[in-house]
């Protein structure tokens, strides 16, 4: 999900919020917000190429995973990382088996197997660095995939057999994005359809 400049949202004259305060505010909010260590950050909208890529990829996943044990979720699904306090809304998350939620609240999912972020100019540095560090605290996470919305380029980070993160990159419409955690391969031509297929 695209995010505005990473400055905390100041509301009700407060600089820091408890998790309970954040969740209560978010339940009534019109816009989505990210939470990290007491600070709340407003999320912004996204440009057409970002949304097109996200729609293409989500659609491909939905078709391929229909009736299987893993299911894709869109950017309205909030993910929570208990060990570092982050609440966030990835562009796409894939959950295998039953979703595990915070205190069985049916809102805040704890167990994604795959997280996919569509990169935009305002978010790519954060998504590649600090956010990836935070996502790595998710015990169930096996793959973190970054899809560039301005160039034909996908970075797929995967946990290997020794529990180290390895990177595989894709740069051609002839390539297929292999998502090993769900044993699926999606052509980049389909992911970038209507956006960058002329590159």
JSON list of C-alpha atoms in Angstrom, two decimals:
[
{"chain": "A", "resi": 1, "resn": "UNK", "atom": "CA", "xyz": [0.00, 0.00, 0.00]},
{"chain": "A", "resi": 2, "resn": "UNK", "atom": "CA", "xyz": [1.30, 3.47, -0.80]},
{"chain": "A", "resi": 3, "resn": "UNK", "atom": "CA", "xyz": [2.19, 5.61, 2.14]},
{"chain": "A", "resi": 4, "resn": "UNK", "atom": "CA", "xyz": [2.63, 9.33, 2.62]},
{"chain": "A", "resi": 5, "resn": "UNK", "atom": "CA", "xyz": [5.77, 10.90, 4.06]},
{"chain": "A", "resi": 6, "resn": "UNK", "atom": "CA", "xyz": [6.64, 8.91, 7.16]},
{"chain": "A", "resi": 7, "resn": "UNK", "atom": "CA", "xyz": [5.67, 11.49, 9.73]},
{"chain": "A", "resi": 8, "resn": "UNK", "atom": "CA", "xyz": [3.40, 10.46, 12.59]},
{"chain": "A", "resi": 9, "resn": "UNK", "atom": "CA", "xyz": [-0.23, 11.42, 12.51]},
{"chain": "A", "resi": 10, "resn": "UNK", "atom": "CA", "xyz": [-0.98, 13.74, 15.43]},
{"chain": "A", "resi": 11, "resn": "UNK", "atom": "CA", "xyz": [-4.52, 13.36, 16.71]},
{"chain": "A", "resi": 12, "resn": "UNK", "atom": "CA", "xyz": [-6.29, 14.44, 19.87]},
{"chain": "A", "resi": 13, "resn": "UNK", "atom": "CA", "xyz": [-3.14, 16.32, 20.91]},
{"chain": "A", "resi": 14, "resn": "UNK", "atom": "CA", "xyz": [-1.21, 13.07, 21.41]},
{"chain": "A", "resi": 15, "resn": "UNK", "atom": "CA", "xyz": [2.11, 11.94, 19.99]},
{"chain": "A", "resi": 16, "resn": "UNK", "atom": "CA", "xyz": [1.95, 8.31, 21.20]},
{"chain": "A", "resi": 17, "resn": "UNK", "atom": "CA", "xyz": [-0.93, 5.84, 21.20]},
{"chain": "A", "resi": 18, "resn": "UNK", "atom": "CA", "xyz": [-1.53, 2.44, 22.74]},
{"chain": "A", "resi": 19, "resn": "UNK", "atom": "CA", "xyz": [-2.43, -0.50, 20.54]},
{"chain": "A", "resi": 20, "resn": "UNK", "atom": "CA", "xyz": [-5.97, -0.36, 21.94]},
{"chain": "A", "resi": 21, "resn": "UNK", "atom": "CA", "xyz": [-6.31, 3.33, 21.06]},
{"chain": "A", "resi": 22, "resn": "UNK", "atom": "CA", "xyz": [-5.04, 2.69, 17.55]},
{"chain": "A", "resi": 23, "resn": "UNK", "atom": "CA", "xyz": [-7.42, -0.22, 16.94]},
{"chain": "A", "resi": 24, "resn": "UNK", "atom": "CA", "xyz": [-10.39, 1.79, 18.22]},
{"chain": "A", "resi": 25, "resn": "UNK", "atom": "CA", "xyz": [-9.49, 4.71, 15.97]},
{"chain": "A", "resi": 26, "resn": "UNK", "atom": "CA", "xyz": [-8.92, 2.47, 12.96]},
{"chain": "A", "resi": 27, "resn": "UNK", "atom": "CA", "xyz": [-12.28, 0.77, 13.35]},
{"chain": "A", "resi": 28, "resn": "UNK", "atom": "CA", "xyz": [-14.01, 4.11, 12.86]},
{"chain": "A", "resi": 29, "resn": "UNK", "atom": "CA", "xyz": [-11.54, 5.66, 10.38]},
{"chain": "A", "resi": 30, "resn": "UNK", "atom": "CA", "xyz": [-12.35, 6.39, 6.76]},
{"chain": "A", "resi": 31, "resn": "UNK", "atom": "CA", "xyz": [-8.68, 6.22, 5.76]},
{"chain": "A", "resi": 32, "resn": "UNK", "atom": "CA", "xyz": [-6.25, 3.43, 6.66]},
{"chain": "A", "resi": 33, "resn": "UNK", "atom": "CA", "xyz": [-3.33, 3.97, 9.02]},
{"chain": "A", "resi": 34, "resn": "UNK", "atom": "CA", "xyz": [-0.21, 2.05, 9.92]},
{"chain": "A", "resi": 35, "resn": "UNK", "atom": "CA", "xyz": [0.90, 1.69, 13.54]},
{"chain": "A", "resi": 36, "resn": "UNK", "atom": "CA", "xyz": [4.42, 1.22, 14.86]},
{"chain": "A", "resi": 37, "resn": "UNK", "atom": "CA", "xyz": [5.70, 1.63, 18.42]},
{"chain": "A", "resi": 38, "resn": "UNK", "atom": "CA", "xyz": [2.99, 4.08, 19.46]},
{"chain": "A", "resi": 39, "resn": "UNK", "atom": "CA", "xyz": [3.03, 6.18, 16.31]},
{"chain": "A", "resi": 40, "resn": "UNK", "atom": "CA", "xyz": [0.28, 6.24, 13.68]},
{"chain": "A", "resi": 41, "resn": "UNK", "atom": "CA", "xyz": [1.00, 6.89, 10.02]},
{"chain": "A", "resi": 42, "resn": "UNK", "atom": "CA", "xyz": [-1.60, 7.84, 7.40]},
{"chain": "A", "resi": 43, "resn": "UNK", "atom": "CA", "xyz": [-1.72, 5.73, 4.23]},
{"chain": "A", "resi": 44, "resn": "UNK", "atom": "CA", "xyz": [-2.24, 7.40, 0.86]},
{"chain": "A", "resi": 45, "resn": "UNK", "atom": "CA", "xyz": [-3.87, 6.31, -2.36]},
{"chain": "A", "resi": 46, "resn": "UNK", "atom": "CA", "xyz": [-1.98, 4.91, -5.35]},
{"chain": "A", "resi": 47, "resn": "UNK", "atom": "CA", "xyz": [-1.49, 5.76, -9.03]},
{"chain": "A", "resi": 48, "resn": "UNK", "atom": "CA", "xyz": [-3.10, 3.84, -11.89]},
{"chain": "A", "resi": 49, "resn": "UNK", "atom": "CA", "xyz": [-0.02, 1.70, -12.77]},
{"chain": "A", "resi": 50, "resn": "UNK", "atom": "CA", "xyz": [0.31, 0.62, -9.13]},
{"chain": "A", "resi": 51, "resn": "UNK", "atom": "CA", "xyz": [-3.37, -0.33, -8.95]},
{"chain": "A", "resi": 52, "resn": "UNK", "atom": "CA", "xyz": [-3.29, -2.08, -12.34]},
{"chain": "A", "resi": 53, "resn": "UNK", "atom": "CA", "xyz": [-0.34, -4.27, -11.35]},
{"chain": "A", "resi": 54, "resn": "UNK", "atom": "CA", "xyz": [-1.94, -5.04, -8.00]},
{"chain": "A", "resi": 55, "resn": "UNK", "atom": "CA", "xyz": [-5.23, -5.98, -9.66]},
{"chain": "A", "resi": 56, "resn": "UNK", "atom": "CA", "xyz": [-3.47, -8.15, -12.26]},
{"chain": "A", "resi": 57, "resn": "UNK", "atom": "CA", "xyz": [-1.43, -10.03, -9.69]},
{"chain": "A", "resi": 58, "resn": "UNK", "atom": "CA", "xyz": [-4.26, -10.48, -7.22]},
{"chain": "A", "resi": 59, "resn": "UNK", "atom": "CA", "xyz": [-6.49, -11.79, -10.01]},
{"chain": "A", "resi": 60, "resn": "UNK", "atom": "CA", "xyz": [-3.90, -14.32, -11.13]},
{"chain": "A", "resi": 61, "resn": "UNK", "atom": "CA", "xyz": [-3.41, -15.53, -7.57]},
{"chain": "A", "resi": 62, "resn": "UNK", "atom": "CA", "xyz": [-7.14, -15.78, -6.93]},
{"chain": "A", "resi": 63, "resn": "UNK", "atom": "CA", "xyz": [-7.61, -17.96, -10.02]},
{"chain": "A", "resi": 64, "resn": "UNK", "atom": "CA", "xyz": [-4.66, -20.21, -9.29]},
{"chain": "A", "resi": 65, "resn": "UNK", "atom": "CA", "xyz": [-5.42, -20.67, -5.59]},
{"chain": "A", "resi": 66, "resn": "UNK", "atom": "CA", "xyz": [-9.18, -21.20, -5.87]},
{"chain": "A", "resi": 67, "resn": "UNK", "atom": "CA", "xyz": [-10.13, -24.26, -3.85]},
{"chain": "A", "resi": 68, "resn": "UNK", "atom": "CA", "xyz": [-6.63, -24.70, -2.42]},
{"chain": "A", "resi": 69, "resn": "UNK", "atom": "CA", "xyz": [-5.37, -24.30, 1.13]},
{"chain": "A", "resi": 70, "resn": "UNK", "atom": "CA", "xyz": [-3.78, -20.88, 0.46]},
{"chain": "A", "resi": 71, "resn": "UNK", "atom": "CA", "xyz": [-5.78, -17.74, -0.28]},
{"chain": "A", "resi": 72, "resn": "UNK", "atom": "CA", "xyz": [-4.79, -14.21, -1.38]},
{"chain": "A", "resi": 73, "resn": "UNK", "atom": "CA", "xyz": [-6.02, -11.12, 0.47]},
{"chain": "A", "resi": 74, "resn": "UNK", "atom": "CA", "xyz": [-6.00, -7.52, -0.74]},
{"chain": "A", "resi": 75, "resn": "UNK", "atom": "CA", "xyz": [-4.85, -4.29, 0.83]},
{"chain": "A", "resi": 76, "resn": "UNK", "atom": "CA", "xyz": [-7.81, -4.05, 3.20]},
{"chain": "A", "resi": 77, "resn": "UNK", "atom": "CA", "xyz": [-6.43, -6.98, 5.19]},
{"chain": "A", "resi": 78, "resn": "UNK", "atom": "CA", "xyz": [-4.48, -5.71, 8.17]},
{"chain": "A", "resi": 79, "resn": "UNK", "atom": "CA", "xyz": [-1.38, -7.68, 9.23]},
{"chain": "A", "resi": 80, "resn": "UNK", "atom": "CA", "xyz": [0.02, -7.47, 12.75]},
{"chain": "A", "resi": 81, "resn": "UNK", "atom": "CA", "xyz": [3.51, -8.43, 13.94]},
{"chain": "A", "resi": 82, "resn": "UNK", "atom": "CA", "xyz": [3.33, -8.99, 17.67]},
{"chain": "A", "resi": 83, "resn": "UNK", "atom": "CA", "xyz": [7.08, -8.96, 18.33]},
{"chain": "A", "resi": 84, "resn": "UNK", "atom": "CA", "xyz": [7.65, -5.45, 16.95]},
{"chain": "A", "resi": 85, "resn": "UNK", "atom": "CA", "xyz": [4.12, -3.91, 17.25]},
{"chain": "A", "resi": 86, "resn": "UNK", "atom": "CA", "xyz": [3.64, -3.15, 13.54]},
{"chain": "A", "resi": 87, "resn": "UNK", "atom": "CA", "xyz": [0.09, -3.03, 12.14]},
{"chain": "A", "resi": 88, "resn": "UNK", "atom": "CA", "xyz": [0.11, -2.59, 8.37]},
{"chain": "A", "resi": 89, "resn": "UNK", "atom": "CA", "xyz": [-1.81, -3.20, 5.16]},
{"chain": "A", "resi": 90, "resn": "UNK", "atom": "CA", "xyz": [0.29, -4.99, 2.50]},
{"chain": "A", "resi": 91, "resn": "UNK", "atom": "CA", "xyz": [-0.87, -4.69, -1.09]},
{"chain": "A", "resi": 92, "resn": "UNK", "atom": "CA", "xyz": [-1.33, -8.47, -1.23]},
{"chain": "A", "resi": 93, "resn": "UNK", "atom": "CA", "xyz": [-0.86, -11.16, 1.39]},
{"chain": "A", "resi": 94, "resn": "UNK", "atom": "CA", "xyz": [-1.27, -14.90, 1.03]},
{"chain": "A", "resi": 95, "resn": "UNK", "atom": "CA", "xyz": [-2.41, -16.94, 4.01]},
{"chain": "A", "resi": 96, "resn": "UNK", "atom": "CA", "xyz": [-2.15, -20.71, 4.01]},
{"chain": "A", "resi": 97, "resn": "UNK", "atom": "CA", "xyz": [-4.53, -22.66, 6.19]},
{"chain": "A", "resi": 98, "resn": "UNK", "atom": "CA", "xyz": [-6.82, -20.85, 8.58]},
{"chain": "A", "resi": 99, "resn": "UNK", "atom": "CA", "xyz": [-6.04, -17.19, 9.34]},
{"chain": "A", "resi": 100, "resn": "UNK", "atom": "CA", "xyz": [-4.73, -16.69, 12.86]},
{"chain": "A", "resi": 101, "resn": "UNK", "atom": "CA", "xyz": [-5.80, -13.34, 14.26]},
{"chain": "A", "resi": 102, "resn": "UNK", "atom": "CA", "xyz": [-4.88, -11.24, 17.27]},
{"chain": "A", "resi": 103, "resn": "UNK", "atom": "CA", "xyz": [-6.98, -12.45, 20.22]},
{"chain": "A", "resi": 104, "resn": "UNK", "atom": "CA", "xyz": [-9.29, -14.13, 17.67]},
{"chain": "A", "resi": 105, "resn": "UNK", "atom": "CA", "xyz": [-10.53, -10.66, 16.67]},
{"chain": "A", "resi": 106, "resn": "UNK", "atom": "CA", "xyz": [-10.98, -11.62, 12.98]},
{"chain": "A", "resi": 107, "resn": "UNK", "atom": "CA", "xyz": [-9.28, -8.33, 12.00]},
{"chain": "A", "resi": 108, "resn": "UNK", "atom": "CA", "xyz": [-5.53, -8.52, 12.53]},
{"chain": "A", "resi": 109, "resn": "UNK", "atom": "CA", "xyz": [-3.89, -11.48, 10.81]},
{"chain": "A", "resi": 110, "resn": "UNK", "atom": "CA", "xyz": [-0.68, -12.88, 12.31]},
{"chain": "A", "resi": 111, "resn": "UNK", "atom": "CA", "xyz": [0.28, -15.68, 9.88]},
{"chain": "A", "resi": 112, "resn": "UNK", "atom": "CA", "xyz": [0.83, -14.63, 6.26]},
{"chain": "A", "resi": 113, "resn": "UNK", "atom": "CA", "xyz": [3.07, -16.96, 4.23]},
{"chain": "A", "resi": 114, "resn": "UNK", "atom": "CA", "xyz": [3.68, -14.47, 1.41]},
{"chain": "A", "resi": 115, "resn": "UNK", "atom": "CA", "xyz": [3.60, -10.67, 1.38]},
{"chain": "A", "resi": 116, "resn": "UNK", "atom": "CA", "xyz": [3.67, -8.67, -1.84]},
{"chain": "A", "resi": 117, "resn": "UNK", "atom": "CA", "xyz": [4.22, -4.92, -2.05]},
{"chain": "A", "resi": 118, "resn": "UNK", "atom": "CA", "xyz": [3.84, -2.91, -5.25]},
{"chain": "A", "resi": 119, "resn": "UNK", "atom": "CA", "xyz": [6.62, -0.32, -5.19]},
{"chain": "A", "resi": 120, "resn": "UNK", "atom": "CA", "xyz": [5.96, 3.36, -5.81]},
{"chain": "A", "resi": 121, "resn": "UNK", "atom": "CA", "xyz": [8.46, 6.24, -5.76]},
{"chain": "A", "resi": 122, "resn": "UNK", "atom": "CA", "xyz": [7.33, 7.33, -2.29]},
{"chain": "A", "resi": 123, "resn": "UNK", "atom": "CA", "xyz": [7.46, 3.85, -0.73]},
{"chain": "A", "resi": 124, "resn": "UNK", "atom": "CA", "xyz": [10.19, 1.82, -2.42]},
{"chain": "A", "resi": 125, "resn": "UNK", "atom": "CA", "xyz": [13.03, 2.72, -0.05]},
{"chain": "A", "resi": 126, "resn": "UNK", "atom": "CA", "xyz": [10.90, 1.99, 3.04]},
{"chain": "A", "resi": 127, "resn": "UNK", "atom": "CA", "xyz": [9.53, -1.26, 1.57]},
{"chain": "A", "resi": 128, "resn": "UNK", "atom": "CA", "xyz": [13.03, -2.50, 0.70]},
{"chain": "A", "resi": 129, "resn": "UNK", "atom": "CA", "xyz": [14.68, -1.63, 3.98]},
{"chain": "A", "resi": 130, "resn": "UNK", "atom": "CA", "xyz": [12.89, -0.89, 7.25]},
{"chain": "A", "resi": 131, "resn": "UNK", "atom": "CA", "xyz": [9.63, -2.58, 6.33]},
{"chain": "A", "resi": 132, "resn": "UNK", "atom": "CA", "xyz": [11.40, -5.73, 5.16]},
{"chain": "A", "resi": 133, "resn": "UNK", "atom": "CA", "xyz": [13.26, -5.84, 8.48]},
{"chain": "A", "resi": 134, "resn": "UNK", "atom": "CA", "xyz": [9.93, -5.64, 10.31]},
{"chain": "A", "resi": 135, "resn": "UNK", "atom": "CA", "xyz": [8.26, -8.26, 8.11]},
{"chain": "A", "resi": 136, "resn": "UNK", "atom": "CA", "xyz": [11.09, -10.71, 8.82]},
{"chain": "A", "resi": 137, "resn": "UNK", "atom": "CA", "xyz": [9.80, -10.95, 12.39]},
{"chain": "A", "resi": 138, "resn": "UNK", "atom": "CA", "xyz": [6.72, -12.82, 11.12]},
{"chain": "A", "resi": 139, "resn": "UNK", "atom": "CA", "xyz": [7.33, -16.51, 11.98]},
{"chain": "A", "resi": 140, "resn": "UNK", "atom": "CA", "xyz": [5.11, -17.81, 9.15]},
{"chain": "A", "resi": 141, "resn": "UNK", "atom": "CA", "xyz": [6.54, -15.60, 6.39]},
{"chain": "A", "resi": 142, "resn": "UNK", "atom": "CA", "xyz": [8.34, -17.52, 3.64]},
{"chain": "A", "resi": 143, "resn": "UNK", "atom": "CA", "xyz": [8.46, -15.00, 0.79]},
{"chain": "A", "resi": 144, "resn": "UNK", "atom": "CA", "xyz": [8.51, -11.22, 0.43]},
{"chain": "A", "resi": 145, "resn": "UNK", "atom": "CA", "xyz": [7.96, -9.95, -3.10]},
{"chain": "A", "resi": 146, "resn": "UNK", "atom": "CA", "xyz": [8.51, -6.40, -4.36]},
{"chain": "A", "resi": 147, "resn": "UNK", "atom": "CA", "xyz": [7.00, -5.41, -7.71]},
{"chain": "A", "resi": 148, "resn": "UNK", "atom": "CA", "xyz": [8.24, -2.16, -9.25]},
{"chain": "A", "resi": 149, "resn": "UNK", "atom": "CA", "xyz": [5.43, -0.07, -10.73]},
{"chain": "A", "resi": 150, "resn": "UNK", "atom": "CA", "xyz": [7.72, 2.15, -12.83]},
{"chain": "A", "resi": 151, "resn": "UNK", "atom": "CA", "xyz": [10.06, -0.45, -14.34]},
{"chain": "A", "resi": 152, "resn": "UNK", "atom": "CA", "xyz": [9.72, -4.10, -15.27]},
{"chain": "A", "resi": 153, "resn": "UNK", "atom": "CA", "xyz": [11.47, -5.49, -12.23]},
{"chain": "A", "resi": 154, "resn": "UNK", "atom": "CA", "xyz": [10.43, -7.89, -9.48]},
{"chain": "A", "resi": 155, "resn": "UNK", "atom": "CA", "xyz": [12.49, -8.85, -6.44]},
{"chain": "A", "resi": 156, "resn": "UNK", "atom": "CA", "xyz": [11.53, -12.07, -4.68]},
{"chain": "A", "resi": 157, "resn": "UNK", "atom": "CA", "xyz": [13.08, -12.68, -1.28]},
{"chain": "A", "resi": 158, "resn": "UNK", "atom": "CA", "xyz": [12.75, -16.26, 0.00]},
{"chain": "A", "resi": 159, "resn": "UNK", "atom": "CA", "xyz": [13.79, -18.15, 3.08]},
{"chain": "A", "resi": 160, "resn": "UNK", "atom": "CA", "xyz": [16.13, -20.96, 2.11]},
{"chain": "A", "resi": 161, "resn": "UNK", "atom": "CA", "xyz": [16.72, -24.29, 3.84]},
{"chain": "A", "resi": 162, "resn": "UNK", "atom": "CA", "xyz": [19.12, -22.66, 6.31]},
{"chain": "A", "resi": 163, "resn": "UNK", "atom": "CA", "xyz": [16.59, -19.93, 7.14]},
{"chain": "A", "resi": 164, "resn": "UNK", "atom": "CA", "xyz": [18.50, -17.22, 5.32]},
{"chain": "A", "resi": 165, "resn": "UNK", "atom": "CA", "xyz": [16.84, -14.80, 2.93]},
{"chain": "A", "resi": 166, "resn": "UNK", "atom": "CA", "xyz": [17.84, -15.17, -0.71]},
{"chain": "A", "resi": 167, "resn": "UNK", "atom": "CA", "xyz": [16.97, -12.81, -3.58]},
{"chain": "A", "resi": 168, "resn": "UNK", "atom": "CA", "xyz": [15.83, -13.74, -7.08]},
{"chain": "A", "resi": 169, "resn": "UNK", "atom": "CA", "xyz": [15.15, -10.97, -9.61]},
{"chain": "A", "resi": 170, "resn": "UNK", "atom": "CA", "xyz": [12.96, -10.89, -12.72]},
{"chain": "A", "resi": 171, "resn": "UNK", "atom": "CA", "xyz": [13.33, -8.30, -15.50]},
{"chain": "A", "resi": 172, "resn": "UNK", "atom": "CA", "xyz": [11.70, -9.65, -18.67]},
{"chain": "A", "resi": 173, "resn": "UNK", "atom": "CA", "xyz": [8.16, -10.29, -19.87]},
{"chain": "A", "resi": 174, "resn": "UNK", "atom": "CA", "xyz": [9.45, -13.73, -20.85]},
{"chain": "A", "resi": 175, "resn": "UNK", "atom": "CA", "xyz": [10.12, -14.49, -17.16]},
{"chain": "A", "resi": 176, "resn": "UNK", "atom": "CA", "xyz": [7.72, -16.11, -14.75]},
{"chain": "A", "resi": 177, "resn": "UNK", "atom": "CA", "xyz": [7.51, -15.07, -11.12]},
{"chain": "A", "resi": 178, "resn": "UNK", "atom": "CA", "xyz": [7.93, -18.24, -9.08]},
{"chain": "A", "resi": 179, "resn": "UNK", "atom": "CA", "xyz": [6.19, -18.07, -5.71]},
{"chain": "A", "resi": 180, "resn": "UNK", "atom": "CA", "xyz": [7.61, -21.21, -4.17]},
{"chain": "A", "resi": 181, "resn": "UNK", "atom": "CA", "xyz": [5.65, -21.02, -0.92]},
{"chain": "A", "resi": 182, "resn": "UNK", "atom": "CA", "xyz": [2.47, -21.71, -2.88]},
{"chain": "A", "resi": 183, "resn": "UNK", "atom": "CA", "xyz": [4.08, -23.59, -5.80]},
{"chain": "A", "resi": 184, "resn": "UNK", "atom": "CA", "xyz": [2.81, -21.18, -8.45]},
{"chain": "A", "resi": 185, "resn": "UNK", "atom": "CA", "xyz": [4.43, -19.35, -11.38]},
{"chain": "A", "resi": 186, "resn": "UNK", "atom": "CA", "xyz": [2.92, -16.22, -12.94]},
{"chain": "A", "resi": 187, "resn": "UNK", "atom": "CA", "xyz": [4.21, -14.69, -16.21]},
{"chain": "A", "resi": 188, "resn": "UNK", "atom": "CA", "xyz": [5.49, -11.14, -15.84]},
{"chain": "A", "resi": 189, "resn": "UNK", "atom": "CA", "xyz": [3.60, -10.33, -19.03]},
{"chain": "A", "resi": 190, "resn": "UNK", "atom": "CA", "xyz": [0.37, -11.01, -17.11]},
{"chain": "A", "resi": 191, "resn": "UNK", "atom": "CA", "xyz": [1.49, -9.10, -14.01]},
{"chain": "A", "resi": 192, "resn": "UNK", "atom": "CA", "xyz": [2.42, -6.02, -16.05]},
{"chain": "A", "resi": 193, "resn": "UNK", "atom": "CA", "xyz": [-0.43, -6.29, -18.58]},
{"chain": "A", "resi": 194, "resn": "UNK", "atom": "CA", "xyz": [-1.58, -2.80, -19.52]},
{"chain": "A", "resi": 195, "resn": "UNK", "atom": "CA", "xyz": [1.37, -1.11, -17.80]},
{"chain": "A", "resi": 196, "resn": "UNK", "atom": "CA", "xyz": [4.94, -1.85, -18.94]},
{"chain": "A", "resi": 197, "resn": "UNK", "atom": "CA", "xyz": [4.70, -4.77, -21.38]},
{"chain": "A", "resi": 198, "resn": "UNK", "atom": "CA", "xyz": [6.37, -2.68, -24.09]},
{"chain": "A", "resi": 199, "resn": "UNK", "atom": "CA", "xyz": [9.72, -2.70, -22.25]}
]
